[in-house]
XYZ file of C-alpha atoms in Angstrom:
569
model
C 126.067 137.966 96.105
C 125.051 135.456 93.395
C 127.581 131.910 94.214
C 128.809 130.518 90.802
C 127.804 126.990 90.495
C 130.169 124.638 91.942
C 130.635 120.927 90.645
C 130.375 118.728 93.713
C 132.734 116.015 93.579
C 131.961 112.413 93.161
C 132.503 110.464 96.744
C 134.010 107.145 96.585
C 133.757 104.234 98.658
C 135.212 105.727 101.739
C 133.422 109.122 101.426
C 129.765 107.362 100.911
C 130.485 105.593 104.190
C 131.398 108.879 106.353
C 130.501 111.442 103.963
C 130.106 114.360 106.789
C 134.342 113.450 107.192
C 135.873 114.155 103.919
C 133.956 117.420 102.605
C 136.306 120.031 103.552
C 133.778 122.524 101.841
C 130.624 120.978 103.407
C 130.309 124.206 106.042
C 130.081 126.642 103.348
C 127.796 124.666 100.963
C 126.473 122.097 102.720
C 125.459 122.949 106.261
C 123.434 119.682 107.069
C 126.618 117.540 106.281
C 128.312 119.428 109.006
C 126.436 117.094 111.961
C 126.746 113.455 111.438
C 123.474 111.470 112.115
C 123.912 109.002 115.219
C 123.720 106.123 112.922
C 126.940 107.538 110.839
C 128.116 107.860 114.867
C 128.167 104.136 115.863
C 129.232 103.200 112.847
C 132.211 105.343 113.396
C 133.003 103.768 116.699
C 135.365 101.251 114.700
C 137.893 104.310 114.078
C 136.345 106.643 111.176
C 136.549 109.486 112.802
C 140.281 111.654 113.628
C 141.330 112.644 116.864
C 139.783 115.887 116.597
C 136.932 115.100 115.147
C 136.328 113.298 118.463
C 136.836 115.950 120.650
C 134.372 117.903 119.347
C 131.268 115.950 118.309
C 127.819 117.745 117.115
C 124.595 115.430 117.899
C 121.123 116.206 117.067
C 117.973 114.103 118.344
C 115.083 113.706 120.724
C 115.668 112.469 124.362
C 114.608 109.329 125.066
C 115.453 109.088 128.467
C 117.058 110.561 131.843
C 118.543 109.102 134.130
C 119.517 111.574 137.078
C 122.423 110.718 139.138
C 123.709 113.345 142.400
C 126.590 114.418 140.406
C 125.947 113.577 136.720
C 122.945 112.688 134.471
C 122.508 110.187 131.560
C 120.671 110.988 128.665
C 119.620 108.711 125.525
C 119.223 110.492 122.859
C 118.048 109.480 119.201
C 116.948 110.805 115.806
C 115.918 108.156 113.684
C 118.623 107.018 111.871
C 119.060 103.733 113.670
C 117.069 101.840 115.843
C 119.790 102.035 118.608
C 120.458 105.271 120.709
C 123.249 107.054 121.554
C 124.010 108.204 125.311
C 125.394 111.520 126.407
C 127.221 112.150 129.517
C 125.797 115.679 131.411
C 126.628 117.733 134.268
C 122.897 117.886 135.902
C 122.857 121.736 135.742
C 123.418 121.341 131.517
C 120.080 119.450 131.218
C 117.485 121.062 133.492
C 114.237 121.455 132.397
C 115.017 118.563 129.753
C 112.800 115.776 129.661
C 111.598 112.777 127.243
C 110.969 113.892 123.759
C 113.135 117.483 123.934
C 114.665 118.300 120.946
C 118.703 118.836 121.619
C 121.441 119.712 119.967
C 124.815 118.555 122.196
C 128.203 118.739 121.457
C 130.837 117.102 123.392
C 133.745 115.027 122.933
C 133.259 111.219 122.169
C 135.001 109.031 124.410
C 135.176 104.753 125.194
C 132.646 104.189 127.355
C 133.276 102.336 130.610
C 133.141 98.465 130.717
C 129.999 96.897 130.863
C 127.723 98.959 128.933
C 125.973 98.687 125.993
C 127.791 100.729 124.005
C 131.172 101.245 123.400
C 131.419 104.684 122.995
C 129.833 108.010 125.009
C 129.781 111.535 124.379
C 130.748 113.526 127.192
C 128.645 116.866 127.153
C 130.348 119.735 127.096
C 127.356 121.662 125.891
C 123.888 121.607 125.164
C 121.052 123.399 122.864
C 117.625 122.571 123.418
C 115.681 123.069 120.270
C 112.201 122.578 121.421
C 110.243 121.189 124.634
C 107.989 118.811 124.967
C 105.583 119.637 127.918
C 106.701 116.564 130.553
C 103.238 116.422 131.853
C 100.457 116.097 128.869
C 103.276 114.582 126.394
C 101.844 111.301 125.032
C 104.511 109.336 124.742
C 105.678 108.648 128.215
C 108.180 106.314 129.096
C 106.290 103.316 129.868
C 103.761 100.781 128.001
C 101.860 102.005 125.083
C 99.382 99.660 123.414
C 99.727 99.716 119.401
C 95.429 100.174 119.740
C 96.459 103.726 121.704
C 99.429 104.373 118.798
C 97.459 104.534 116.549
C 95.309 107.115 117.683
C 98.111 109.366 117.415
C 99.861 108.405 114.237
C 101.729 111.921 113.602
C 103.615 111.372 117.035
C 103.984 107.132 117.167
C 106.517 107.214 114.560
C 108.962 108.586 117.363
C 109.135 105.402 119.137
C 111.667 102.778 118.071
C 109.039 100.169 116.920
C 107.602 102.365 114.425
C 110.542 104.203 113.288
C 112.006 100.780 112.096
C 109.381 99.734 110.165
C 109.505 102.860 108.459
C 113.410 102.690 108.112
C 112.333 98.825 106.374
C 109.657 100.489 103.972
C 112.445 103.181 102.687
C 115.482 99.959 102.433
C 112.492 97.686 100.645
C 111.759 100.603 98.272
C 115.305 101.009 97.496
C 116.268 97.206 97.011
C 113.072 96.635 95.237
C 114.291 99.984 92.998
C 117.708 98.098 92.212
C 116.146 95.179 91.451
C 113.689 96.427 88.381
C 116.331 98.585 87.311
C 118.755 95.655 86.992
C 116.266 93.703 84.834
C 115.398 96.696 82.354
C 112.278 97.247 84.072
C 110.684 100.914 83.753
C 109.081 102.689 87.087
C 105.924 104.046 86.175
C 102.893 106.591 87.821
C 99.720 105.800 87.449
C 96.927 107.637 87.786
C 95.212 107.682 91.015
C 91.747 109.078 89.803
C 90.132 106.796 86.825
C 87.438 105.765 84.754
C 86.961 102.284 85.610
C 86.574 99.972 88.806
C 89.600 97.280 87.797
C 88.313 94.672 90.279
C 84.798 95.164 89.486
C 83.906 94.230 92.657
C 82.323 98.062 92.828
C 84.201 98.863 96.548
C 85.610 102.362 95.382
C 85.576 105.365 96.619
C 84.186 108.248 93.919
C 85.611 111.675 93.538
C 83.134 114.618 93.812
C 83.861 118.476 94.129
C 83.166 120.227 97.163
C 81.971 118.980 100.395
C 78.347 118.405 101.631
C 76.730 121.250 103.951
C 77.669 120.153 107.764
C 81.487 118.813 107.242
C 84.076 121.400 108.338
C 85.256 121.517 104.970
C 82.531 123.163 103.977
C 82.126 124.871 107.156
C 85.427 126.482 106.479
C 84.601 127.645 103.022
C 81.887 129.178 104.213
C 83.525 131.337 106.696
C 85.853 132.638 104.013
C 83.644 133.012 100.750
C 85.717 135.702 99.032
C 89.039 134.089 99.475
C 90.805 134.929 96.239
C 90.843 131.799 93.629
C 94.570 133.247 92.691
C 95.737 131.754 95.849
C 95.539 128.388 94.995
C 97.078 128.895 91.057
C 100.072 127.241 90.507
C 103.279 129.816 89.429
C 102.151 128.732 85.657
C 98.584 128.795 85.671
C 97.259 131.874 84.072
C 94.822 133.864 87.016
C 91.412 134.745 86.611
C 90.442 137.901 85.040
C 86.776 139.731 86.069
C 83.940 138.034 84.047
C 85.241 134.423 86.005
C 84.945 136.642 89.613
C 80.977 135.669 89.333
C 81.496 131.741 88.662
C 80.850 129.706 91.600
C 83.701 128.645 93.559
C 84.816 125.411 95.416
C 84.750 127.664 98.899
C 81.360 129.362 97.761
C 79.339 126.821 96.237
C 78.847 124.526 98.638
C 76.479 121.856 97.627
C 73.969 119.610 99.393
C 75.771 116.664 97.632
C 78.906 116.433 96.037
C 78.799 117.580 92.753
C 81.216 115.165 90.182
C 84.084 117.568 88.890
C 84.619 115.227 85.573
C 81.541 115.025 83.324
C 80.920 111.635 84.461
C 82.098 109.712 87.645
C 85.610 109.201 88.219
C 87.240 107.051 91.552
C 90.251 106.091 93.554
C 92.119 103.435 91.719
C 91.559 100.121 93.163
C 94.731 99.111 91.014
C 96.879 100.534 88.349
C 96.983 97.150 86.369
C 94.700 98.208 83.489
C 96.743 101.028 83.033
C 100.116 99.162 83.563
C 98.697 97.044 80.432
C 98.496 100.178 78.445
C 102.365 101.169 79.389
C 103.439 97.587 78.686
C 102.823 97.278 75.031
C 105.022 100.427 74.384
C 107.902 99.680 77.093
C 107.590 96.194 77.439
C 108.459 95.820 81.137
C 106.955 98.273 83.591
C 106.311 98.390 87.271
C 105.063 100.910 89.673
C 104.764 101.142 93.494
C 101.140 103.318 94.277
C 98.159 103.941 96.355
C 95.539 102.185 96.114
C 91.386 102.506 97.759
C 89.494 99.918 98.387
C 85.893 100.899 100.241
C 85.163 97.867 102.029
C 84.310 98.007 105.466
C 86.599 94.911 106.427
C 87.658 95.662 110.148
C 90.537 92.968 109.860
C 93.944 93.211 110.779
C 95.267 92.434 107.201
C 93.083 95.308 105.334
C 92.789 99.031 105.001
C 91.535 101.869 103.174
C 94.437 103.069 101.540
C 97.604 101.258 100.629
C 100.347 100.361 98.546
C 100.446 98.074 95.412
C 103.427 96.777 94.097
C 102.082 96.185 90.559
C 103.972 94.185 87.740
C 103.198 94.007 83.735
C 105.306 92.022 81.332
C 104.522 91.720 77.506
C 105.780 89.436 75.273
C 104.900 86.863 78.222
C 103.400 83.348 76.948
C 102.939 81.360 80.469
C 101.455 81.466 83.708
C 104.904 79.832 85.402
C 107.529 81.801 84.182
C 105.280 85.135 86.107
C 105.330 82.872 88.992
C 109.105 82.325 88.998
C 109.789 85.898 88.491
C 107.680 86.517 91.501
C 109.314 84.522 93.718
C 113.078 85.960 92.376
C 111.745 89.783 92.832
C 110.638 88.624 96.696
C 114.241 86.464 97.508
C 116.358 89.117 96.091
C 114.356 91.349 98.379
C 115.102 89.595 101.409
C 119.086 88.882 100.295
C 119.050 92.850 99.937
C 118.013 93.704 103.212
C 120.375 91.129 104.740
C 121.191 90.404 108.363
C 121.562 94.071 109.145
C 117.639 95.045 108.750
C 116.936 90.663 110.067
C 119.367 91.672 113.462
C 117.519 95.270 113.608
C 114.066 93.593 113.592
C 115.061 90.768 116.037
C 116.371 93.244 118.795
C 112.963 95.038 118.775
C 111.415 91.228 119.397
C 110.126 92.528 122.505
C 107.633 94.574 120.351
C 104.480 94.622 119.036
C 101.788 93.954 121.948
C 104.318 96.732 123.910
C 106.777 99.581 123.182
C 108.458 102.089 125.403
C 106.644 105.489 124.317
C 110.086 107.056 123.043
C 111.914 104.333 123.343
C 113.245 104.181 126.295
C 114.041 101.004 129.162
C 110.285 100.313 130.066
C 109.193 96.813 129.812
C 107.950 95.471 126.208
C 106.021 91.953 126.176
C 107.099 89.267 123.932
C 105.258 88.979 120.688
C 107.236 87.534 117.576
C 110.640 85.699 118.755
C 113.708 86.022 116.996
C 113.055 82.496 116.099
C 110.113 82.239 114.691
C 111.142 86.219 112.669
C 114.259 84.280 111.103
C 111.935 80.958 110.384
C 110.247 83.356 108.164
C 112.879 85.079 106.635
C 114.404 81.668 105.842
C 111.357 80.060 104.560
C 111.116 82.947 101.915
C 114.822 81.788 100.571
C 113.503 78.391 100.217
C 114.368 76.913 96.616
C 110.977 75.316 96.722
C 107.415 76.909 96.732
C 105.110 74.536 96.379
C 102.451 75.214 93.849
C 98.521 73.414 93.710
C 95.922 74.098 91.560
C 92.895 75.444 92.999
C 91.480 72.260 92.381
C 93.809 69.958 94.098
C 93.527 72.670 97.280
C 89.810 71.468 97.373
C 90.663 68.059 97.469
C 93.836 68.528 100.096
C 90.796 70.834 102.527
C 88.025 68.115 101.904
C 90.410 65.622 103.615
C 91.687 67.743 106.367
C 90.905 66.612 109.591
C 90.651 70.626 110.671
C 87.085 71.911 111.328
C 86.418 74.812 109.011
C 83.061 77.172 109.762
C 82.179 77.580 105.879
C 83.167 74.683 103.493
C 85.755 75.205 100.229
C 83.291 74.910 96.960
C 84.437 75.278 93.324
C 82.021 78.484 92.850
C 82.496 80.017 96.745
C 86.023 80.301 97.074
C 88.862 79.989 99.702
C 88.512 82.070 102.598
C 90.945 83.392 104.954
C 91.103 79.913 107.404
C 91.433 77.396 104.383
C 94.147 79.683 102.907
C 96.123 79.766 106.610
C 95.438 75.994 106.556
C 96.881 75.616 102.883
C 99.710 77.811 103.600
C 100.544 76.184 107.256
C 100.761 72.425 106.599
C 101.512 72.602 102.469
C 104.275 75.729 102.938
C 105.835 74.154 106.460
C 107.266 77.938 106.097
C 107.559 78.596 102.330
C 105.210 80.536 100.237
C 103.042 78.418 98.655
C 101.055 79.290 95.098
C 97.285 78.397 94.516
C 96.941 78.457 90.625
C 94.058 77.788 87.921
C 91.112 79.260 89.860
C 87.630 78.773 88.175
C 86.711 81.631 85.664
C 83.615 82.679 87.607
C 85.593 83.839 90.409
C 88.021 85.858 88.760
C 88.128 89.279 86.619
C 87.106 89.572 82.954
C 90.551 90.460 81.486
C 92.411 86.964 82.896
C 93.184 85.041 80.337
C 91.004 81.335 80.195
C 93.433 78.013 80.550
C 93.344 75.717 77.467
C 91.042 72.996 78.230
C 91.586 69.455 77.526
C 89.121 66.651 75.650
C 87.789 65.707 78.713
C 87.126 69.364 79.625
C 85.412 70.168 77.072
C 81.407 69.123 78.278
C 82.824 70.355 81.493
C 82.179 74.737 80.921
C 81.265 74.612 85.026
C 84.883 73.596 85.329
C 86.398 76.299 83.506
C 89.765 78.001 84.806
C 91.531 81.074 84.424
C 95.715 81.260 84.164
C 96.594 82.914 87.200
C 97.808 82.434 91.025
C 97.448 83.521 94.712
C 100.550 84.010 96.615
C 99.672 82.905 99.828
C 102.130 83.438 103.641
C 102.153 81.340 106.488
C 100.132 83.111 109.383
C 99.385 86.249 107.083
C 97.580 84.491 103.762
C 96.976 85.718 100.724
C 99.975 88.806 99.809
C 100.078 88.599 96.094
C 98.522 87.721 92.955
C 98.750 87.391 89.647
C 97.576 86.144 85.929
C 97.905 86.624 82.249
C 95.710 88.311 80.388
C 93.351 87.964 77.609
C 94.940 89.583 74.778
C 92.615 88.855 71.783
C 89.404 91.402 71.272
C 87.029 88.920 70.254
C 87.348 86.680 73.324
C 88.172 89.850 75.487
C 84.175 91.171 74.193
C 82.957 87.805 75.002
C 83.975 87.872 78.706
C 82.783 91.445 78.736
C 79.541 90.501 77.459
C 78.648 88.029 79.804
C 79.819 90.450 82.706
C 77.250 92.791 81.928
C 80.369 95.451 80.896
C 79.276 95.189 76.800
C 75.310 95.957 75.748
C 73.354 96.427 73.386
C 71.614 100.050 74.088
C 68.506 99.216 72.552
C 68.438 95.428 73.689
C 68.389 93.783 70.267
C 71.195 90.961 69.011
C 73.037 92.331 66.109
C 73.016 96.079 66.971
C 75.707 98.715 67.688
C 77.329 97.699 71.464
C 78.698 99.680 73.742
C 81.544 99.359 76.162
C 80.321 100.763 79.851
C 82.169 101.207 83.009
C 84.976 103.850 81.029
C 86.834 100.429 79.632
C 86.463 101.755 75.651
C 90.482 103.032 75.700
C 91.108 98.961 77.273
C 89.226 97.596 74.787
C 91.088 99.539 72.447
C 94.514 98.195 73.709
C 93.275 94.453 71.755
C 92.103 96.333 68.841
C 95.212 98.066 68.045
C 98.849 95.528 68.247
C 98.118 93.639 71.298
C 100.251 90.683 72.494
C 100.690 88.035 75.087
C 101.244 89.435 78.338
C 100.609 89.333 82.466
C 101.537 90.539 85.703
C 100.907 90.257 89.249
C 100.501 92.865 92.527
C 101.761 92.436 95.582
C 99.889 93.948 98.640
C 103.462 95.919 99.735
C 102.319 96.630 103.721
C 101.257 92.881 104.318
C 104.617 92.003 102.896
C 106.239 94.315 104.848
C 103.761 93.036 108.126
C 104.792 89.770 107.267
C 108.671 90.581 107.221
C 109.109 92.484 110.274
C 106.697 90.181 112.651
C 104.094 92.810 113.105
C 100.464 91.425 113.524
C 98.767 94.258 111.991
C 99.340 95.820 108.747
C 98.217 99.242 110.115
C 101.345 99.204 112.054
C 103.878 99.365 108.697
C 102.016 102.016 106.965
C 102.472 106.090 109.105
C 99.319 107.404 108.287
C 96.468 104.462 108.018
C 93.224 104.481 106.988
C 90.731 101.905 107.644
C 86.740 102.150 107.699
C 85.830 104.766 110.776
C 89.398 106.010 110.828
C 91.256 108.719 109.564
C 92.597 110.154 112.013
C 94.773 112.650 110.161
């Protein structure tokens, strides 16, 4: 029987809040609306829900724990929604065989629970489904101490336990606010490609894309147990198939190479960052912004770095200083942190207990202190400070020259500020604010940043050159964003190209035809053809969201990570 298409009504303010309430239609339409998620539960506590809506309450989620009495048994259960848990109220012969991590379905009537608990409200079981076991005996996630080092060796189960579950309830609420916030100031979300022509960065730590997989890896070892595996499998509904003259082409599962062979005609990588491309989409749309992976190939075994993670990359045209970037900067990250409010601040703070410890599904074991609710709402405070201080690069040398701190390698003007003289600069200039580190010299930075105007006295002074850009810097976590404006003329654009090696002559003689290398022809192009004044900044998104929910390592925030040695799945 073919449904005609029904117009789903619009839900209002009431609706949005307990939508699963006030769809009368929802069990013939929408079937998942028909059980309410246990955060939509304890938020009905306050009266939401009608008498007999409460006497006959459906629950899904994973146990967390059971607690077995003579004559009744207590079981958290929880599914994600919310950070908290909800308890159910059994007759021990309802549960038997249930243990941490089964996947239930009960319903049962909810009911006030009895003073002195946690929660207001219980459900009392009046029956149960169990969806799923989880073996009691070789299930990882026990009820006890896990250490985040043994998490993470088992990243498609960790999510399960509260700890990690919040952090990736903050990623999707910092997405969303972040979302709000460009589209409120006209800003356009944009994808970038992930595979390009060009290392950004230059700092040559990419990772290159090849076709096929090298004899010995089980990829290949898999494509060469199945050789005649028809290519029509792997077509896309549109994609026209292959007809019999292509049968005899070599295949990615038959031609399996001693080395990778490249599947563009030249080599193509992982983005490192989608700025140069951002550049391209801002002198059409003005105002663009995009949240994507990024590679970097360095083999930095560091709590602060991985393989793969997220940008949150920013390009404005029409944009003729350095300062007004930095003050949108600092509005995009306070608006942030007003948008996620005391709920997700309150949500963070009761898991306190966490990171060097978490109950494996959440459950009552023990959890060492780590980051205090005091010194998590320092930070949250500090970033809603009205003042950031801001130093030039220069003046930073001067403020670590004086310090009375020991520091292993010394702050030059051509070696740069490592990680201890950027905690330093952060800890005693921010006293909890974000503090910015602007005007670094030229030699340090990228080709495309646009050189600061350079006084009289500057002039005889080229060693002294600077760029117009910043570093974002974050007490105890360090650099988490940065940021410049770029050159926008061609002729001084070719100049810093030139002396980067990125524009040659092929033959070697002055005056001849030069070429542009390292794929940047289509950025040179972008000068050539309307350019205008114009910047933007990237923020490293999982240090920000490290830095926001207290967690020491930025592998924590992100589900799946990749660092050098590890991939785990």
């Amino acid at each position: 029987m073919i449904r005609r298409h029904v117009a789903i009504p619009r839900l209002g303010a009431r609706a949005s809040r307990n939508a699963w309430n006030v769809l009368p239609w929802r069990r013939s339409y929408i079937p998942l609306l028909e059980r309410p998620s246990i955060a939509q539960l304890l938020k009905s506590f306050d009266g939401g829900l009608t008498e007999a809506q409460r006497k006959r309450i459906p629950v899904n989620g994973f146990v967390r724990t059971v607690r077995k009495h003579k004559n009744v048994t207590f079981v958290t259960i929880g599914d994600g929604s919310s950070a908290e848990s909800i308890q159910v109220v059994c007759q021990p012969w309802q549960v038997e065989g249930i243990t941490t991590g089964t996947a239930v379905l009960f319903e049962g009537e909810l009911k006030a629970a009895p003073p002195g608990k946690q929660q207001s409200h219980e459900i009392v079981a009046h029956g149960v489904s169990r969806l799923d076991d989880a073996d009691q005996e070789s299930y990882p996630l026990q009820n006890k101490y896990h250490s985040p080092e043994f998490l993470r060796t088992i990243p498609h189960l960790r999510s399960r336990n509260q700890l990690n579950s919040s952090l990736l309830r903050l990623r999707s609420k910092s997405i969303s606010a972040l979302t709000q916030f460009f589209d409120k100031h006209e800003f356009i979300q944009s994808h970038p490609p992930v595979i390009t022509s060009s290392d950004c960065e230059g700092a040559g730590e990419v990772f290159t894309v090849s076709a096929g997989a090298p004899k010995g890896t089980a990829v290949a070892a898999a494509a060469a147990a199945n050789p005649n595996a028809p290519q029509s499998e792997a077509k896309g509904p549109h994609e026209p198939q292959t007809d019999d003259k292509s049968k005899n082409k070599p295949t990615a599962n038959s031609d399996v190479k001693d080395e990778p062979e490249h599947f563009f005609k030249d080599p193509k990588y992982l983005t490192v960052s989608s700025q140069l491309h951002l550049e391209s989409l801002a002198q059409a749309l003005s105002r663009v912004w995009c949240l994507s992976p990024t590679f970097r190939a360095e083999r930095s075994d560091t709590a602060r770095h991985l393989s793969e993670f997220h940008m949150l990359e920013v390009e404005i045209a029409f944009l003729p200083k350095l300062g007004d970037l930095m003050l949108f900067l600092k509005l995009l990250i306070q608006d942030l942190v007003t948008s996620l409010g005391d709920p997700t601040l309150s949500e963070l703070c009761s898991l306190q207990r966490y990171h060097d410890g978490e109950a494996g599904a959440g459950g009552g074991a023990p959890i060492p202190i780590h980051t205090t609710t005091e010194l998590l709402t320092e930070r949250w405070r500090g970033l809603q400070s009205p003042h950031w201080p801001m130093l030039s690069y220069a003046s930073a040398l001067s403020i670590l020259s004086t310090a009375s701190t020991h520091f292993s390698t010394p702050a030059t003007w051509t070696s740069g500020l490592s990680t201890e003289h950027e905690r330093y600069l952060a800890t005693h200039i921010g006293r909890g604010a974000p503090v910015f580190i602007t005007h670094y010299p030229l030699p340090q930075k990228p080709f495309y940043m646009l050189p600061s105007p350079r006084s009289s006295l500057d002039q005889a002074r080229k060693s002294r050159e600077t760029v117009e850009c910043f570093d974002l810097l974050l007490p105890d976590l360090c650099e988490v964003a940065g940021g410049s404006l770029r050159e926008h003329r061609l002729a001084p654009l070719l100049g810093a190209m030139r002396r980067r090696g990125l524009v040659v002559s092929p033959d070697g003689q002055q005056g001849g035809r030069e070429v542009v290398r390292g794929g940047l022809e289509w950025y040179v192009d972008l000068r050539r053809w309307g350019s205008v004044p114009h910047g933007g900044f990237g923020i490293g998104f999982d240090r920000l969201l490290a830095y926001l929910a207290g967690v020491r390592n930025v592998r924590d925030v992100v589900a799946f990570p990749r660092w050098a040695g590890s991939c785990v799945c």
